[in-house]
Coordinates of C-alpha atoms in Angstrom, one line a residue:
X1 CA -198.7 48.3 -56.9
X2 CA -202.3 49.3 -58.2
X3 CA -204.2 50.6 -55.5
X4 CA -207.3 48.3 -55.1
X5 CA -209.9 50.7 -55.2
X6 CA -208.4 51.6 -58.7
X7 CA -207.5 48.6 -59.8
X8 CA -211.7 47.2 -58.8
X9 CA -213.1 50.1 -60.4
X10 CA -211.4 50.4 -63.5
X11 CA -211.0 47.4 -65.1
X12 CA -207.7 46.9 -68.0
X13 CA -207.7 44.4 -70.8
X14 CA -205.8 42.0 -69.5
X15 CA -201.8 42.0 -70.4
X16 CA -200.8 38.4 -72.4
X17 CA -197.3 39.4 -72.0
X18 CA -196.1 37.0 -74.1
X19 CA -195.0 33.4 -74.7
X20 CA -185.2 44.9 -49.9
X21 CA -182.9 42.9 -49.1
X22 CA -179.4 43.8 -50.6
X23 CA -176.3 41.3 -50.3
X24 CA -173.0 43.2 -49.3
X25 CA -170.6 43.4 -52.4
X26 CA -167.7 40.9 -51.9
X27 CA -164.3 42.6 -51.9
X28 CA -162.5 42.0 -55.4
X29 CA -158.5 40.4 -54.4
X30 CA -156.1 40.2 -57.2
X31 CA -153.2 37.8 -57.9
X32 CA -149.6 40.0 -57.7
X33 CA -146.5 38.9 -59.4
X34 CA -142.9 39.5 -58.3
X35 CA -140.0 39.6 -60.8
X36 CA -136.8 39.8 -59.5
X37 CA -134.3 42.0 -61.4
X38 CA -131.0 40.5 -62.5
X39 CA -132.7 36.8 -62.8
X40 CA -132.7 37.3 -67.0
X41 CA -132.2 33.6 -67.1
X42 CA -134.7 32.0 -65.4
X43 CA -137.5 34.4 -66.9
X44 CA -136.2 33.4 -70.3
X45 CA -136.6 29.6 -69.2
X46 CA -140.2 30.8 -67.6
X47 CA -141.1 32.0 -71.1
X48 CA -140.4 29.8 -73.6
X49 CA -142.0 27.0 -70.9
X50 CA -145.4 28.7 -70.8
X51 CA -145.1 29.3 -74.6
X52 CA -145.2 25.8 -75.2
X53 CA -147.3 25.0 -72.2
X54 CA -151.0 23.6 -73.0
X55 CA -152.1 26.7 -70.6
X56 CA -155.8 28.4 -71.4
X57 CA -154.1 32.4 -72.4
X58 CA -156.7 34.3 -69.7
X59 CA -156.8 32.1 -67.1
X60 CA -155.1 29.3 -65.1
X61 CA -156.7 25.6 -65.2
X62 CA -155.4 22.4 -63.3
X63 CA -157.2 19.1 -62.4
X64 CA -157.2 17.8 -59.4
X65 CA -158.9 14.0 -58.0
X66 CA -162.3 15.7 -56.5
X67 CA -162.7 14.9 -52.6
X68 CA -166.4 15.4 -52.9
X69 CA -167.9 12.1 -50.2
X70 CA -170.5 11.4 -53.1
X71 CA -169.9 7.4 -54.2
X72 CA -171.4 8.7 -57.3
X73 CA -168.1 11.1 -57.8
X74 CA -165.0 8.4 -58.0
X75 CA -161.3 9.8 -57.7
X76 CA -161.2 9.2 -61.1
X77 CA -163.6 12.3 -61.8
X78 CA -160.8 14.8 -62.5
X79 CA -163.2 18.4 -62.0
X80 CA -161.7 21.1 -63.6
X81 CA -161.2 24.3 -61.8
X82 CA -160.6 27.6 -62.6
X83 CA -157.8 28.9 -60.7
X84 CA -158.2 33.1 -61.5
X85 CA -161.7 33.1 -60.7
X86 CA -160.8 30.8 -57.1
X87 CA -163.5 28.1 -57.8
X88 CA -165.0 25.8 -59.8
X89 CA -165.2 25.6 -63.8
X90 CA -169.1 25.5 -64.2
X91 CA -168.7 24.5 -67.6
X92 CA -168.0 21.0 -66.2
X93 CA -170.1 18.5 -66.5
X94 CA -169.6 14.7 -65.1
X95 CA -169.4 11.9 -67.3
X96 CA -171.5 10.1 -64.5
X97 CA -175.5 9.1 -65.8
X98 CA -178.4 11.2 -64.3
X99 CA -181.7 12.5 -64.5
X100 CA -181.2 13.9 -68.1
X101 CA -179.8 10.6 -69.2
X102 CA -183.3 9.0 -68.5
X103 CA -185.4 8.9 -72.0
X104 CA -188.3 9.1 -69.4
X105 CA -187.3 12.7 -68.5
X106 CA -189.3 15.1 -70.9
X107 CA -189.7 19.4 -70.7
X108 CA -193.8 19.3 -72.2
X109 CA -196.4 19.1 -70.1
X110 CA -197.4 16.1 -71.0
X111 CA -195.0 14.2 -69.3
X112 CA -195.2 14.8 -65.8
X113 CA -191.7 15.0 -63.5
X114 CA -191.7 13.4 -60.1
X115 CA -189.2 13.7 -57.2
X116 CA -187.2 16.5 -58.1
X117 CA -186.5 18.3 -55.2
X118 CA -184.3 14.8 -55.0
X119 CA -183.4 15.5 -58.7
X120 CA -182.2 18.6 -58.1
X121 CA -180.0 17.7 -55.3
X122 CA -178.2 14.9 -56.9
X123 CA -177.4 17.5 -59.6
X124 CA -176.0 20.0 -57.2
X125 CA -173.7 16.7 -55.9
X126 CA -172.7 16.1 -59.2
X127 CA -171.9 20.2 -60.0
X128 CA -170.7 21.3 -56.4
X129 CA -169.6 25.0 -58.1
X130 CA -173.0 26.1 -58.0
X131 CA -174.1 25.1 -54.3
X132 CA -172.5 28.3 -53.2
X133 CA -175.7 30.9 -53.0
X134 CA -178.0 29.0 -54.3
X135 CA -180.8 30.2 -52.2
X136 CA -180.6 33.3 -54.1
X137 CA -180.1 32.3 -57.2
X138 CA -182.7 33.9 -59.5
X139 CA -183.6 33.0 -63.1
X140 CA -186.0 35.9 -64.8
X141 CA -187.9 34.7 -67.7
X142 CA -190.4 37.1 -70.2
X143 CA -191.3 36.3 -73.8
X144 CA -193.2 37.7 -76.5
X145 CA -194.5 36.2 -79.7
X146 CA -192.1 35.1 -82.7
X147 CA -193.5 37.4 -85.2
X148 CA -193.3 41.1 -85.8
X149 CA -195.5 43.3 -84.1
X150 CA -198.8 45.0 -86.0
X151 CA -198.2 47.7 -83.9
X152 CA -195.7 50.2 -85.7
X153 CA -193.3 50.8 -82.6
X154 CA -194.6 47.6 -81.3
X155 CA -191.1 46.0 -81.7
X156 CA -189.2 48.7 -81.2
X157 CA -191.1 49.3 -77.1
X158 CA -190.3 44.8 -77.0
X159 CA -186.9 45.5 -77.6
X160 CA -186.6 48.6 -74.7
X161 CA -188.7 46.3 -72.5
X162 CA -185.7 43.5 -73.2
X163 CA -183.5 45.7 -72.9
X164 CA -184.3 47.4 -69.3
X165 CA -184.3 43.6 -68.1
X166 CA -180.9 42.8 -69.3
X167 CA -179.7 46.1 -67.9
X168 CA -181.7 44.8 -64.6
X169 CA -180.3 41.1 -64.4
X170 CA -176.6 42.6 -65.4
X171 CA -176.4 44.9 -62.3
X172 CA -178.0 42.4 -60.1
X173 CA -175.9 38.9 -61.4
X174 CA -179.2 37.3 -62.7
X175 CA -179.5 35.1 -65.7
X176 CA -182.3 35.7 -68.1
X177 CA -183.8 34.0 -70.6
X178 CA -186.6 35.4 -73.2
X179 CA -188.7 33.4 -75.2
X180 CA -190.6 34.0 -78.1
X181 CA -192.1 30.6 -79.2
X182 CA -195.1 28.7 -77.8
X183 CA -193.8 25.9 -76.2
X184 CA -196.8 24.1 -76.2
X185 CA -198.9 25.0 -79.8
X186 CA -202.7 25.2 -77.9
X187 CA -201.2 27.6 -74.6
X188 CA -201.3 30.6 -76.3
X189 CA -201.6 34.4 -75.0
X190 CA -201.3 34.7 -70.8
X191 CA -201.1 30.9 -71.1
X192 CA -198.0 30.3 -72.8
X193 CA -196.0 31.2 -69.7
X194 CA -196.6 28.0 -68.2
X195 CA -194.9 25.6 -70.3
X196 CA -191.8 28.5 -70.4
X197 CA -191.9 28.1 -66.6
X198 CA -191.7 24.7 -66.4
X199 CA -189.3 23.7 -69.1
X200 CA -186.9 26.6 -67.3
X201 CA -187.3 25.0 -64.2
X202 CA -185.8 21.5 -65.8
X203 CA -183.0 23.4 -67.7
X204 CA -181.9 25.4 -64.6
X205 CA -182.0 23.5 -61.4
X206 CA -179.2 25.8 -60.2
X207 CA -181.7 28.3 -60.0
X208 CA -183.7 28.7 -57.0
X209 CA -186.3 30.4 -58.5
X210 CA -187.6 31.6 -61.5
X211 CA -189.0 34.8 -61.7
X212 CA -191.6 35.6 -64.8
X213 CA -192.2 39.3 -65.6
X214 CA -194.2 40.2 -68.4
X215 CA -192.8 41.9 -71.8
X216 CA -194.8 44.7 -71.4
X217 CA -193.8 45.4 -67.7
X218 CA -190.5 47.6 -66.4
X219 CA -188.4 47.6 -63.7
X220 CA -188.4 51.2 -62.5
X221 CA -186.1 50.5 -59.5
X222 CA -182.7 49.8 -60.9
X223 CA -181.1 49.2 -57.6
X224 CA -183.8 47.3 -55.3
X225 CA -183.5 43.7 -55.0
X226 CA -186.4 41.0 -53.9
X227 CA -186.6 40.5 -50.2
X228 CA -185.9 36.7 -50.8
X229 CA -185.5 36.4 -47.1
X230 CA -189.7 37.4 -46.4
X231 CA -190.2 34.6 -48.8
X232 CA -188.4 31.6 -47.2
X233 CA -191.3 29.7 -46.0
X234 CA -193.0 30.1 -49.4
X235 CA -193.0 28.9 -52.7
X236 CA -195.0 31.3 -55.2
X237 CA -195.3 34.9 -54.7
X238 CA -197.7 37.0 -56.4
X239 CA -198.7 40.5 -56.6
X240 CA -202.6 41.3 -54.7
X241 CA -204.5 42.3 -51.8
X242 CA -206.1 39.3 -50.1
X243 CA -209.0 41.4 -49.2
X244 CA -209.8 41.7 -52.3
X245 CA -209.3 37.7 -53.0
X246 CA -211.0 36.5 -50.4
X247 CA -214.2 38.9 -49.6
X248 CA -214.6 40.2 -52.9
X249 CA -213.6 37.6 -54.8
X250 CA -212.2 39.8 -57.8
X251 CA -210.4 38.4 -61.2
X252 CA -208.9 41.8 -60.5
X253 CA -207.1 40.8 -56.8
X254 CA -204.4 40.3 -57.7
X255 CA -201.9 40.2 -61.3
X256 CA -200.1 37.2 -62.6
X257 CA -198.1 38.9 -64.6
X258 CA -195.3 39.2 -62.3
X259 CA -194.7 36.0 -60.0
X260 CA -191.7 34.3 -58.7
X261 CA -191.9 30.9 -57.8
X262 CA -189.8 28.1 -56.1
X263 CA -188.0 26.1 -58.5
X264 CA -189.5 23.1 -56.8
X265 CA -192.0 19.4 -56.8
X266 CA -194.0 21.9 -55.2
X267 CA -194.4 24.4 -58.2
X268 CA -193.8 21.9 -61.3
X269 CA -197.6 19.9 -59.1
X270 CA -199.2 23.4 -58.7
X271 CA -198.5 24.1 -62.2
X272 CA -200.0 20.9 -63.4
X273 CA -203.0 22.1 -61.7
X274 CA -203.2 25.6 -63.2
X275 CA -202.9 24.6 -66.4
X276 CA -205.2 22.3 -66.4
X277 CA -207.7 25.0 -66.6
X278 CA -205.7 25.9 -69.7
X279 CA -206.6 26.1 -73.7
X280 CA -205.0 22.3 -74.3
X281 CA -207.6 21.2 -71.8
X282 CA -211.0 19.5 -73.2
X283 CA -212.5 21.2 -70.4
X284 CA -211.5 24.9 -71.1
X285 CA -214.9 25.9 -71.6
X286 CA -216.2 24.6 -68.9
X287 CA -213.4 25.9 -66.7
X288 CA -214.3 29.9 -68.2
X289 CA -218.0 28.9 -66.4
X290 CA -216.5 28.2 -63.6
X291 CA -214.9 30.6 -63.1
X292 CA -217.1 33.2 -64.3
X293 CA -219.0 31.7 -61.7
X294 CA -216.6 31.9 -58.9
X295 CA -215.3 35.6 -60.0
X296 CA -218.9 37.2 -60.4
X297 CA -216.8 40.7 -61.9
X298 CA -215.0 38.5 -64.6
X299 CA -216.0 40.4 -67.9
X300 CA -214.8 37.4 -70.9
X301 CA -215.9 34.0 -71.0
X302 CA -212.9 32.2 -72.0
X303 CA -210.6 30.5 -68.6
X304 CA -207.9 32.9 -67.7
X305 CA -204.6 32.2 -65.6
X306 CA -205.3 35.0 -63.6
X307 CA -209.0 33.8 -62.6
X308 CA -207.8 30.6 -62.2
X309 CA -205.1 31.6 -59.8
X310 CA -207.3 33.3 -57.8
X311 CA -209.9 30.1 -58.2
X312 CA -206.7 28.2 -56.4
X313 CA -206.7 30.7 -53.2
X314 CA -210.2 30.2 -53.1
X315 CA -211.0 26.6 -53.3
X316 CA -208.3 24.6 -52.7
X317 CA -206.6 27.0 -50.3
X318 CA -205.4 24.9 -47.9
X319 CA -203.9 22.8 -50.6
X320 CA -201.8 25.6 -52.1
X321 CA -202.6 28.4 -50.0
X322 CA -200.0 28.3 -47.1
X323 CA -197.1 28.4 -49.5
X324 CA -198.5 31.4 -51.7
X325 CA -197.5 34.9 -50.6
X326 CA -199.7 37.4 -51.6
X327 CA -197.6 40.7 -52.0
X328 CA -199.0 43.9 -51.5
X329 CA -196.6 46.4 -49.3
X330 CA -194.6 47.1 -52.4
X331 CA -194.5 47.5 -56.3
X332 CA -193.9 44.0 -56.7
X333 CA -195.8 45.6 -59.9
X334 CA -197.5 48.2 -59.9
X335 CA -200.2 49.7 -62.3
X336 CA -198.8 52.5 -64.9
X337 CA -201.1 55.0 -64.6
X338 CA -200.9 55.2 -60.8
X339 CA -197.2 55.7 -61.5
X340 CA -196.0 57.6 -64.7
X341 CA -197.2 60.7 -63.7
X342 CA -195.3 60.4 -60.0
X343 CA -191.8 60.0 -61.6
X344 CA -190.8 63.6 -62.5
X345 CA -191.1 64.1 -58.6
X346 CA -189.6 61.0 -57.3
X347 CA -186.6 62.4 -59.2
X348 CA -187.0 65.8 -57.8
X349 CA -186.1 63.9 -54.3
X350 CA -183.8 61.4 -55.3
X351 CA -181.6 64.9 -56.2
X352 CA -182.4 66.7 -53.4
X353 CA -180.9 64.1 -51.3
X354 CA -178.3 63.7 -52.9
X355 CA -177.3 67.4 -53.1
X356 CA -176.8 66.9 -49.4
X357 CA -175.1 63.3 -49.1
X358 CA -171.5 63.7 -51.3
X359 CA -170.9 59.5 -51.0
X360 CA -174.4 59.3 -52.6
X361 CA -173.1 61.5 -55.4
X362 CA -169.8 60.0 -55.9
X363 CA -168.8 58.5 -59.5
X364 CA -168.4 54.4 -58.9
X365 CA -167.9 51.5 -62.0
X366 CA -171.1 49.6 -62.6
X367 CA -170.0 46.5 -61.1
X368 CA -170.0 48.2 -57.6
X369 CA -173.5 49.7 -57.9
X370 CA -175.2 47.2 -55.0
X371 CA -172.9 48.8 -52.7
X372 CA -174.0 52.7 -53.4
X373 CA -177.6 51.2 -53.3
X374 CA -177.2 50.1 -49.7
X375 CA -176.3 53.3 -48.6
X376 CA -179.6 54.3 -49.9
X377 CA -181.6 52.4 -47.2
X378 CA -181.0 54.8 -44.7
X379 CA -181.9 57.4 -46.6
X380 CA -185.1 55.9 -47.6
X381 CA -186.8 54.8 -44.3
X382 CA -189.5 57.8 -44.5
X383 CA -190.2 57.6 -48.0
X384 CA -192.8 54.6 -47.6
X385 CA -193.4 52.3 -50.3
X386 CA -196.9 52.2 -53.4
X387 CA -199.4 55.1 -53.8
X388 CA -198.1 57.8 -52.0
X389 CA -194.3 56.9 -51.8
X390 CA -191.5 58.9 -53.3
X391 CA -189.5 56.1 -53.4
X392 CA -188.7 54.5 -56.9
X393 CA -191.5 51.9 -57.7
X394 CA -189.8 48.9 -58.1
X395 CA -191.9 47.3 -61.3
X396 CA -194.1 49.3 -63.8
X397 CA -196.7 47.1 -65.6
X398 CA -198.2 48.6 -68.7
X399 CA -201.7 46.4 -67.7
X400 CA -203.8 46.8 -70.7
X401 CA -201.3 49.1 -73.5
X402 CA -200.4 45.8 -75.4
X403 CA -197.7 47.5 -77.3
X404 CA -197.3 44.8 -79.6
X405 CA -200.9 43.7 -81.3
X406 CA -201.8 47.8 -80.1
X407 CA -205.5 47.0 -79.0
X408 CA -205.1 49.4 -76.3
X409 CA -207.9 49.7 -73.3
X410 CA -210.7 51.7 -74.5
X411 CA -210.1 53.9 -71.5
X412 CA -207.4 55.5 -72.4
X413 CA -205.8 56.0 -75.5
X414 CA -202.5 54.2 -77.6
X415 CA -200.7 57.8 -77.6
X416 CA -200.3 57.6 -73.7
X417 CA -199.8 54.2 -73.6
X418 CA -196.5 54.8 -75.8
X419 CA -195.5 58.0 -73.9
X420 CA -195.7 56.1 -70.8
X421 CA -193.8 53.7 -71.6
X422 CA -191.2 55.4 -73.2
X423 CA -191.0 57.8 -69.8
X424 CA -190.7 54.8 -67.3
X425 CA -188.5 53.2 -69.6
X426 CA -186.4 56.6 -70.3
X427 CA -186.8 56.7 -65.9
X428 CA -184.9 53.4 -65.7
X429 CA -182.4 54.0 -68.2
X430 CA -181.1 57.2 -66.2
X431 CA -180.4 55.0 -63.5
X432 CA -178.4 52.9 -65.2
X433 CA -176.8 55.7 -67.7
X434 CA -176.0 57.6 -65.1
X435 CA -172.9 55.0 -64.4
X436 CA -171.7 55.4 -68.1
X437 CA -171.8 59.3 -66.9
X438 CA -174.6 60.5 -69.0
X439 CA -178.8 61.2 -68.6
X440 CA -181.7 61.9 -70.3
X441 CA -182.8 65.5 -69.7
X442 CA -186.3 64.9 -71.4
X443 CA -188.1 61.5 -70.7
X444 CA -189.9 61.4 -73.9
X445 CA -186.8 61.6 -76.2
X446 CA -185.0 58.2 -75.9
X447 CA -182.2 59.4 -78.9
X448 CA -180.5 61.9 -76.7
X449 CA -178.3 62.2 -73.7
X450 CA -176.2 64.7 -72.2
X451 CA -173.3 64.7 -70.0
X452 CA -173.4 64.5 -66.7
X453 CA -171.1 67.4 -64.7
X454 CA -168.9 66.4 -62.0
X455 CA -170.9 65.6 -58.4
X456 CA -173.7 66.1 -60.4
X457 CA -176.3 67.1 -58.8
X458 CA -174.4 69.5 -56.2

């Protein structure tokens, strides 16, 4: 979170990016066997059946008439169904026509999709395995550009920034997808995230939402999770300070960089909206006017997604308005160099906690790591949350470095743009090294590691 009266008074090239609550870890049950001694007979029939049998080798499959009360689903549906894993094969996919068999149905812009909150019901009838937590399903999406970097260690800081999300979505049980082509040739830069939204949307309507984060941001807070629940009532949530939005009327209130959004008729109509402002648009210049005229602060003429976001809030609030959440008690992202500097110490208490907490020290497998972090709640109740906080800021957004093209902010320079990065990146992957039983000791060298002593850090 960039404090506003830093982030209104000094004012970053804009980042193009490119093209709370924790649930309680299920227990894990495992299937037992019992061979009876002396019965040499039988287990030689058992054998040489289940040698010839037309069994999968790691798991056990059987078909079964679904009982599902949709007339679409006949008994003749046989759903297959993964016996090991105690649910359904998603894999599976109905012979039955739907809303991907219609020629009509298209993933561009251009052709607009209607109904499908309805859509994506029928599909959840037609794939019953994935109605099971689908409120919190999350999709994360980033993208870059398809060719190298003109920046030297441009592609090597993408592929840590990739990285540090798939470490992210792994502990957490997210998908991710990253794309690196323009989906639609004339949204280029902070536009091409649009048309990436959208067509993810139609390609994943088991996910509840889909949550874009920008190549060149980090998440510095391996173990906190979105408070899905504070954003039931909503369907786009953005980082910003409303003050800022609606009194000052900043380009700089807020950061669209980092949003999540309801994968929902709601978001694919908003959408249609904001990108209508967009490069593809015959009335992009007109729209950069605009909205230089609404934003008095807005230094470029050209029609932005962030302006035009904050054009939405402002003029057709009560269109949009009631359904966006503006975020701004947390790091929902937060600006770098408000952060870098603050993680040394942040680590400093994270030890000194745990010097006097042994469960907070103990050595667990990855898998189990949502657990350890819940015991971390109570221990961080004082430690407040943004500026200020010692608490692990949740997203670190490198707002003007552009690692890739490296036409840095004037403000500062490229050489701590890259050491930043590499420390808050370096900060992260401690976090998650630390279960593999090894750390960095110096957050500027990425190549080495040393092992971490027993109950370190008693």
């Amino acid at each position: 979170m960039k404090s506003p009266e830093i982030y209104h008074s000094q004012i970053p090239a804009r980042s193009t990016g490119g093209a709370g609550g924790r649930r309680p870890l299920l227990p894990i049950a495992s299937d037992a066997f019992l061979f009876f001694s002396g019965a040499v007979a039988a287990l030689l029939l058992v054998w040489t059946f289940s040698t010839f049998s037309n069994s999968q080798p790691h798991s056990t499959t059987t078909n079964f008439d679904t009982q599902i009360s949709d007339p679409k689903l006949s008994v003749k549906d046989d759903v297959s169904c993964d016996v090991s894993s105690n649910g359904y094969n998603h894999r599976y996919d109905p012979s039955d026509p739907n809303f991907y068999d219609d020629p009509d149905f298209g993933y561009t812009i251009d052709k607009p999709v209607r109904n499908w909150d309805e859509k994506r019901k029928e599909w959840f009838k037609h794939h019953p395995s994935f109605g099971s937590g689908s409120e919190e399903r999350v999709l994360v999406l980033s993208g870059s550009q398809s060719g190298p970097c003109s920046n030297p260690i441009g592609d090597h800081l993408l592929l840590r920034f990739f990285k540090n999300k798939v470490d992210y979505c792994r502990i957490h049980g997210y998908d991710i997808f990253y794309n690196n082509v323009l989906l639609h040739p004339q949204m280029h830069t902070y536009w091409a995230k649009i048309p990436a939204v959208r067509a993810a949307m139609l390609a994943h309507p088991e996910a509840e939402w889909i949550w874009w984060v920008d190549s060149d941001a980090a998440f510095t807070d391996m173990d906190f999770k979105l408070p899905l629940d504070r954003y039931k009532n909503h369907n786009f949530v953005v980082h910003g300070w409303p003050k800022l939005i609606y009194e000052k009327k900043s380009w700089t209130s807020l950061n669209a960089g980092v949003f999540l959004i309801r994968n929902s008729q709601w978001a694919l109509d908003f959408m249609d909206v904001w990108s209508g402002m967009g490069p593809q648009t015959p009335n992009y210049e007109k729209w950069g006017e605009i909205l230089r005229e609404t934003c008095k602060d807005k230094i470029f003429k050209e029609s932005d997604d962030q302006t035009g976001l904050v054009y939405l809030l402002l003029k057709e609030k009560e269109k949009w308005g009631d359904k966006i959440y503006v975020e701004g008690e947390y790091y929902f992202e937060g600006y770098w160099l408000e952060i870098v500097e603050t993680l040394k110490n942040i680590t400093a208490r994270y030890n000194e906690v745990e010097r006097g907490v042994s469960r907070l020290r103990r050595r667990h497998g990855e898998k189990v790591s949502e657990a350890y972090s819940m015991i971390w709640d109570e221990y961080l109740k004082d430690a407040g949350y943004g500026k200020f906080s010692w608490r692990r800021p949740f997203i670190t957004h490198f707002t003007g470095c552009q690692p890739c093209s490296g036409k840095h902010n004037q403000m500062y320079s490229g050489q701590s743009c890259w050491d930043a990065m590499l420390k808050a990146l370096n900060f992260a992957d401690n976090q998650v090294l630390r279960n593999y039983g090894f750390v960095h000791r110096d957050l500027l060298d990425s190549a080495s590691v040393t092992p971490l002593p027993f109950d370190f850090p008693a």
